[in-house]
Structures are given as structure tokens and as C-alpha cells.
Amino acid sequence: MITQAQSQLHTIRDLLRFAVSQFNKAGLHFGHGSATAYDEAAYLILKTLYLPLDQLDPFLDARVTEAECKQVLEIIERRVKDRIPAAYLTHEAWLGEFSFYVDERVIIPRSFIAELLQTQLSPWIMDPDRITTALDLCTGSGCLAILLAHAFDNAYIDAADISPQALAVAHKNVQDYGLQERIGLIESDLFSALQGKRYDLIISNPPYVNAESMAQLPQEYRHEPDNALASGEDGLDATRQILRQAARHLTDDGILVVEIGHNRDALEQAFPRLPFTWLETSAGDGFVFLLQKDQLQNC
């Protein structure tokens, strides 16, 4: 690809057209930050050339050097040939206005909880200043723990994950945001290393992909850690444990917020006595639930 194309592509517009064509021809899957071949091509080109990510148009007809062209084509080739998600190619993922370092030790950040933290979980949390302790369970890259720290100024946050490799990535992100004094990283299989700890707020985006869906995942998702995706036959193994153990780790007025993918029907069937509150997100109200401590006594 590189040798044939390099002598014929001279501008960013040329590279963009070429990348979109190659992505569409290869039938790539887009689910890690970009929705279309065009969006992903634009992002990869701008990022590779150290250009502002929100300013494509002014540079479309700018000519690129041979070295720049080769560098962009190498990224395009890796995306097409190896099906590596763009975030792993650039070591960057975004949640809203926040950027995080990522590599294949962690799942690529994507969570509806990030949207909800923008409003400090209003109206379920009426006084954000009263949140002094919070937990991000299954923290991965540490992205939601960092968003928690920005949403709740008075909170000390524990960020727990079973994977020491993931926690190494989270450590880098916590350092990059200068939050070492407010976020503690804990290696823990769900609540196992958190005995005696109680929190005003627990959030979790745990593994929730069921066995059938795991078997059908596009190649791009195969680059992510299996233990960050798979959660048993019905996708609820981790969520079951969280529901059964969360009450003992919440303060009297504490709340639990959990993302569960497309498993709402299965979850409500498994726990018919729990009065789930389903939170509205950009994709609807079937992906994130909220429960208060006293409601969890029915587990």
C-alpha cells in the first residue's frame, strides 16, 4: 500500500480520500470513539501530523512531505491490515473533553457514566460537596475515577481493578492529571481487597458482554483484554457480585451506579425485587442503573 500510494498522494485531502476508501473497502468496524470511516480517517491523519483535532478544513489542501505521507500511510495500513483500533494506534482516547493514555493493557474508554458525571449525577445527588468518598470499581485506564475527581471536588476516590497491567495505565493517567493525592489505585477482584471501606458513591463499568456476543465480536475488539469484556454466559457475572456486595460498602445515604450494556431485560429478570432506576443517556435509558443502599437490601 505504502509504495504504490506514496508517490501519488500529495495533500491532506488526498490522504483523507485514500484512507476513507481503504477503510470502507476493508469493512472496518468503528466503535471505539469514531462512528464512520471519514471521522476515523480524519482523526488519524490530524493526530499523526500533530494538527488540531477540530480543524481539518484549513489544512485539507496543505501539501505533506514525503516523510509525513509515509508516516500517515503506515498508520492507515496498520489500521486496515491488523484491525487495530485507532485509540491503540495513537495511545489516546477521549471521554468528552478529557483525553487519556491507552494501550492494549486496558479496554478503550467508552462509558455512558461519563455523560452522567458531567451533571454530577443530578438530581440523585443534590449536594455534590457532600460526596467525600467514592469508588470506581473496574477502573481500567482510570478514566472514570479521574472524571469523578473533577465532578466531586471534596471526594477522595479509590480506583480498583483486578488487573495490575490496567492499574499501571491508570497510574500514568492519574499522574498526567496531577491527581495522585486524590485517587488511590487498588488491585482488587471487585470488592475483595476493599473490606471495611465504605463510600458515598460507587460507580462501575464492569465486564458485561455475554458469551454469544463474545463469540461474534469484530476483530477490533479482540485487541482488548478479554477480562474487561466477558462476564459469563449472560454477561451478568460481575454485576451479580456487585449487587450482592455493594450495600456493605456504601454509607447510609450512598448510591450505586452501574453500566450493563444491553442486558437490562436479563438483569431485571434475574433481580425482580430490585427497584432499578434507569438513567437517561444519549443512547436511551436502558444502559445504566442506579440503586440506593436501602434498596440493595433486597438482593
Coordinates of C-alpha atoms in Angstrom, one line a residue:
M1 CA 0.0 0.0 0.0
I2 CA 2.7 2.5 1.0
T3 CA 5.0 2.1 -2.0
Q4 CA 2.1 2.4 -4.5
A5 CA 0.3 5.2 -2.9
Q6 CA 3.1 7.4 -1.6
S7 CA 4.1 8.9 -5.0
Q8 CA 0.5 9.8 -5.9
L9 CA -0.8 11.4 -2.7
H10 CA 0.3 14.9 -2.1
T11 CA -2.2 16.7 0.2
I12 CA -4.1 16.0 3.3
R13 CA -7.2 15.9 1.1
D14 CA -5.6 13.1 -0.9
L15 CA -4.7 11.2 2.2
L16 CA -8.2 11.6 3.6
R17 CA -9.8 10.3 0.5
F18 CA -7.4 7.4 0.3
A19 CA -7.9 6.4 4.0
V20 CA -11.7 6.5 3.7
S21 CA -11.6 4.3 0.6
Q22 CA -9.3 1.8 2.3
F23 CA -11.4 1.7 5.5
N24 CA -14.6 1.2 3.6
K25 CA -13.1 -1.4 1.3
A26 CA -11.7 -3.4 4.3
G27 CA -15.1 -3.2 6.1
L28 CA -13.6 -1.9 9.3
H29 CA -15.6 -1.7 12.5
F30 CA -15.9 1.6 14.2
G31 CA -16.9 1.5 17.9
H32 CA -14.0 3.0 19.8
G33 CA -14.6 6.7 19.5
S34 CA -15.4 7.2 15.8
A35 CA -18.7 6.4 14.2
T36 CA -17.6 6.5 10.5
A37 CA -14.7 5.8 8.2
Y38 CA -14.5 9.5 7.5
D39 CA -14.3 10.5 11.2
E40 CA -11.7 7.9 12.0
A41 CA -9.6 8.8 8.9
A42 CA -9.7 12.5 9.8
Y43 CA -8.7 11.8 13.4
L44 CA -5.8 9.5 12.5
I45 CA -4.4 11.9 9.9
L46 CA -4.7 15.0 12.1
K47 CA -3.2 13.2 15.1
T48 CA -0.3 11.8 13.1
L49 CA 0.6 15.2 11.7
Y50 CA 0.3 17.0 15.0
L51 CA -2.6 19.2 13.8
P52 CA -5.5 20.4 15.9
L53 CA -8.1 17.7 16.0
D54 CA -11.0 20.1 15.5
Q55 CA -9.6 21.9 12.5
L56 CA -9.5 19.8 9.4
D57 CA -10.8 22.2 6.8
P58 CA -8.0 24.8 6.9
F59 CA -5.4 22.1 6.2
L60 CA -7.2 20.0 3.5
D61 CA -5.2 21.4 0.6
A62 CA -1.9 21.6 2.5
R63 CA 0.9 19.5 0.9
V64 CA 2.7 16.9 3.0
T65 CA 6.3 16.0 2.9
E66 CA 7.4 12.5 1.8
A67 CA 8.2 11.6 5.4
E68 CA 4.8 12.8 6.6
C69 CA 3.0 10.9 3.8
K70 CA 4.8 7.8 4.7
Q71 CA 4.0 8.1 8.4
V72 CA 0.3 8.6 7.7
L73 CA 0.2 5.7 5.2
E74 CA 1.8 3.4 7.8
I75 CA -0.9 4.2 10.3
I76 CA -3.6 3.6 7.7
E77 CA -2.0 0.3 6.8
R78 CA -1.9 -0.9 10.4
R79 CA -5.5 0.1 10.9
V80 CA -6.6 -1.9 7.8
K81 CA -4.2 -4.9 7.9
D82 CA -4.2 -5.6 11.7
R83 CA -7.6 -4.1 12.6
I84 CA -6.0 -2.3 15.5
P85 CA -8.4 0.3 16.9
A86 CA -7.4 3.9 16.4
A87 CA -7.0 4.6 20.1
Y88 CA -4.3 1.9 20.4
L89 CA -2.5 3.3 17.3
T90 CA -2.4 6.8 18.8
H91 CA -2.3 5.8 22.5
E92 CA -5.1 8.3 23.1
A93 CA -8.8 8.0 23.9
W94 CA -11.4 10.7 24.7
L95 CA -14.3 11.0 27.0
G96 CA -15.9 14.3 26.4
E97 CA -13.2 16.9 26.8
F98 CA -10.8 14.6 28.7
S99 CA -8.0 12.7 27.0
F100 CA -6.5 9.5 28.4
Y101 CA -3.5 7.4 27.5
V102 CA -4.4 3.9 26.5
D103 CA -2.7 0.7 25.2
E104 CA -3.7 -2.9 24.9
R105 CA -3.5 -3.5 28.6
V106 CA -6.8 -1.7 29.1
I107 CA -10.2 -1.5 27.4
I108 CA -10.7 1.6 25.3
P109 CA -12.7 4.1 27.4
R110 CA -16.3 4.4 26.4
S111 CA -19.0 4.8 29.1
F112 CA -22.3 6.5 29.5
I113 CA -21.4 7.1 33.1
A114 CA -19.0 9.8 31.8
E115 CA -22.0 11.7 30.4
L116 CA -23.8 11.4 33.8
L117 CA -20.8 12.7 35.7
Q118 CA -21.0 15.9 33.7
T119 CA -24.1 16.8 35.7
Q120 CA -22.7 15.4 39.0
L121 CA -25.5 12.8 38.8
S122 CA -28.1 15.4 39.4
P123 CA -30.9 15.1 40.7
W124 CA -29.9 12.0 42.6
I125 CA -27.0 13.8 44.2
M126 CA -28.4 17.2 45.3
D127 CA -25.3 18.4 47.1
P128 CA -22.1 17.4 45.3
D129 CA -19.9 18.8 48.2
R130 CA -21.3 16.0 50.5
I131 CA -19.6 13.3 48.4
T132 CA -16.3 12.8 50.3
T133 CA -15.6 9.2 49.4
A134 CA -16.1 7.5 46.1
L135 CA -15.2 4.2 44.3
D136 CA -14.6 3.5 40.7
L137 CA -14.9 -0.3 40.5
C138 CA -13.2 -2.0 37.5
T139 CA -11.4 1.3 36.8
G140 CA -9.3 0.1 33.8
S141 CA -7.5 3.1 32.5
G142 CA -8.7 5.2 35.4
C143 CA -10.8 7.4 33.2
L144 CA -13.9 7.4 35.3
A145 CA -12.0 7.9 38.5
I146 CA -10.4 11.0 37.0
L147 CA -13.9 12.2 35.9
L148 CA -15.1 11.6 39.5
A149 CA -12.4 13.7 40.9
H150 CA -13.3 16.6 38.6
A151 CA -17.1 16.2 39.3
F152 CA -16.8 16.0 43.1
D153 CA -14.2 18.4 44.5
N154 CA -14.3 17.1 48.0
A155 CA -14.1 13.4 47.2
Y156 CA -11.2 11.0 47.8
I157 CA -11.5 8.3 45.2
D158 CA -10.5 4.6 45.3
A159 CA -10.0 3.1 41.8
A160 CA -10.0 -0.7 41.9
D161 CA -9.2 -3.2 39.2
I162 CA -8.3 -6.9 39.1
S163 CA -5.5 -6.3 36.5
P164 CA -2.1 -4.9 37.7
Q165 CA -1.4 -4.2 34.0
A166 CA -4.5 -2.0 33.8
L167 CA -3.6 -0.2 37.0
A168 CA -0.2 0.7 35.5
V169 CA -2.0 2.5 32.8
A170 CA -4.4 4.1 35.3
H171 CA -1.3 5.2 37.3
K172 CA 0.0 7.1 34.3
N173 CA -3.3 8.8 33.7
V174 CA -3.7 9.8 37.3
Q175 CA -0.2 11.3 37.3
D176 CA -0.9 13.1 34.0
Y177 CA -3.8 14.8 35.6
G178 CA -1.9 15.5 38.9
L179 CA -4.4 13.6 41.0
Q180 CA -2.1 11.3 43.0
E181 CA -3.3 12.9 46.3
R182 CA -7.0 12.3 45.5
I183 CA -7.1 8.9 43.7
G184 CA -5.8 5.7 45.2
L185 CA -5.2 2.7 43.0
I186 CA -6.1 -0.7 44.4
E187 CA -5.6 -4.2 42.9
S188 CA -8.8 -5.9 43.8
D189 CA -11.2 -8.6 42.4
L190 CA -14.3 -6.5 42.7
F191 CA -14.7 -5.8 46.4
S192 CA -12.2 -8.4 47.7
A193 CA -9.5 -6.0 48.7
L194 CA -11.9 -3.3 50.0
Q195 CA -13.0 -4.9 53.2
G196 CA -14.2 -2.3 55.7
K197 CA -14.3 0.5 53.2
R198 CA -17.5 2.5 52.7
Y199 CA -18.3 5.1 50.1
D200 CA -20.9 7.8 49.4
L201 CA -20.8 6.9 45.8
I202 CA -19.8 3.7 43.9
I203 CA -19.7 3.7 40.1
S204 CA -18.8 0.8 37.9
N205 CA -18.5 -0.1 34.2
P206 CA -17.7 -3.8 34.7
P207 CA -17.4 -6.5 32.1
Y208 CA -20.8 -7.2 30.7
V209 CA -20.5 -9.0 27.3
N210 CA -22.3 -12.3 27.2
A211 CA -20.8 -15.5 25.7
E212 CA -22.8 -15.3 22.5
S213 CA -21.7 -11.7 21.8
M214 CA -18.1 -12.5 22.7
A215 CA -18.0 -15.2 20.0
Q216 CA -19.2 -12.6 17.4
L217 CA -17.1 -9.7 18.3
P218 CA -15.4 -7.8 15.4
Q219 CA -11.7 -8.2 15.1
E220 CA -11.1 -4.7 16.6
Y221 CA -12.4 -5.8 20.0
R222 CA -10.1 -8.8 20.0
H223 CA -7.3 -6.4 20.8
E224 CA -8.9 -5.5 24.1
P225 CA -8.4 -7.6 27.3
D226 CA -10.9 -10.4 27.4
N227 CA -11.4 -10.0 31.2
A228 CA -12.5 -6.4 30.6
L229 CA -15.3 -7.6 28.3
A230 CA -16.5 -11.1 29.1
S231 CA -18.8 -11.8 32.0
G232 CA -20.2 -15.3 31.8
E233 CA -22.9 -16.8 29.8
D234 CA -25.4 -14.0 30.2
G235 CA -23.0 -11.1 30.7
L236 CA -24.1 -10.6 34.3
D237 CA -21.5 -12.5 36.4
A238 CA -19.7 -9.3 37.6
T239 CA -22.9 -7.3 38.0
R240 CA -24.4 -10.1 40.2
Q241 CA -21.4 -9.9 42.6
I242 CA -21.5 -6.1 42.7
L243 CA -25.2 -6.1 43.6
R244 CA -24.8 -8.7 46.3
Q245 CA -21.8 -7.0 47.9
A246 CA -22.3 -3.2 47.3
A247 CA -24.6 -2.5 50.3
R248 CA -21.8 -3.3 52.8
H249 CA -19.5 -0.8 51.1
L250 CA -22.0 2.1 50.9
T251 CA -22.6 4.8 53.5
D252 CA -26.1 5.1 54.8
D253 CA -27.2 7.5 52.1
G254 CA -24.8 6.1 49.5
I255 CA -25.7 5.2 45.9
L256 CA -24.5 2.7 43.4
V257 CA -24.4 3.4 39.6
V258 CA -23.5 0.6 37.2
E259 CA -23.4 0.3 33.4
I260 CA -24.6 -3.0 32.0
G261 CA -24.7 -2.7 28.2
H262 CA -27.7 -4.3 26.5
N263 CA -28.5 -6.5 29.5
R264 CA -31.4 -4.6 31.0
D265 CA -34.1 -7.3 30.4
A266 CA -31.8 -10.1 31.6
L267 CA -30.9 -8.1 34.7
E268 CA -34.5 -7.3 35.7
Q269 CA -35.4 -10.9 35.2
A270 CA -32.5 -12.0 37.5
F271 CA -33.4 -9.5 40.2
P272 CA -37.2 -8.9 40.0
R273 CA -37.3 -7.4 43.5
L274 CA -34.8 -4.7 42.9
P275 CA -36.3 -1.2 42.1
F276 CA -33.8 -0.2 39.5
T277 CA -33.7 3.4 38.4
W278 CA -32.6 3.6 34.8
L279 CA -30.7 6.7 34.0
E280 CA -31.2 8.6 30.7
T281 CA -28.2 8.7 28.5
S282 CA -27.5 9.8 24.9
A283 CA -28.4 6.2 23.8
G284 CA -31.6 5.9 25.9
D285 CA -32.5 4.7 29.4
G286 CA -31.5 1.0 29.2
F287 CA -27.8 1.0 29.9
V288 CA -27.0 2.5 33.3
F289 CA -28.9 1.8 36.6
L290 CA -28.9 3.5 40.0
L291 CA -29.8 2.0 43.3
Q292 CA -29.6 3.4 46.8
K293 CA -28.2 1.5 49.7
D294 CA -31.5 0.7 51.4
Q295 CA -32.8 -0.7 48.0
L296 CA -30.0 -3.1 47.9
Q297 CA -31.1 -4.9 51.0
N298 CA -33.5 -6.9 48.7
C299 CA -30.6 -8.7 47.0

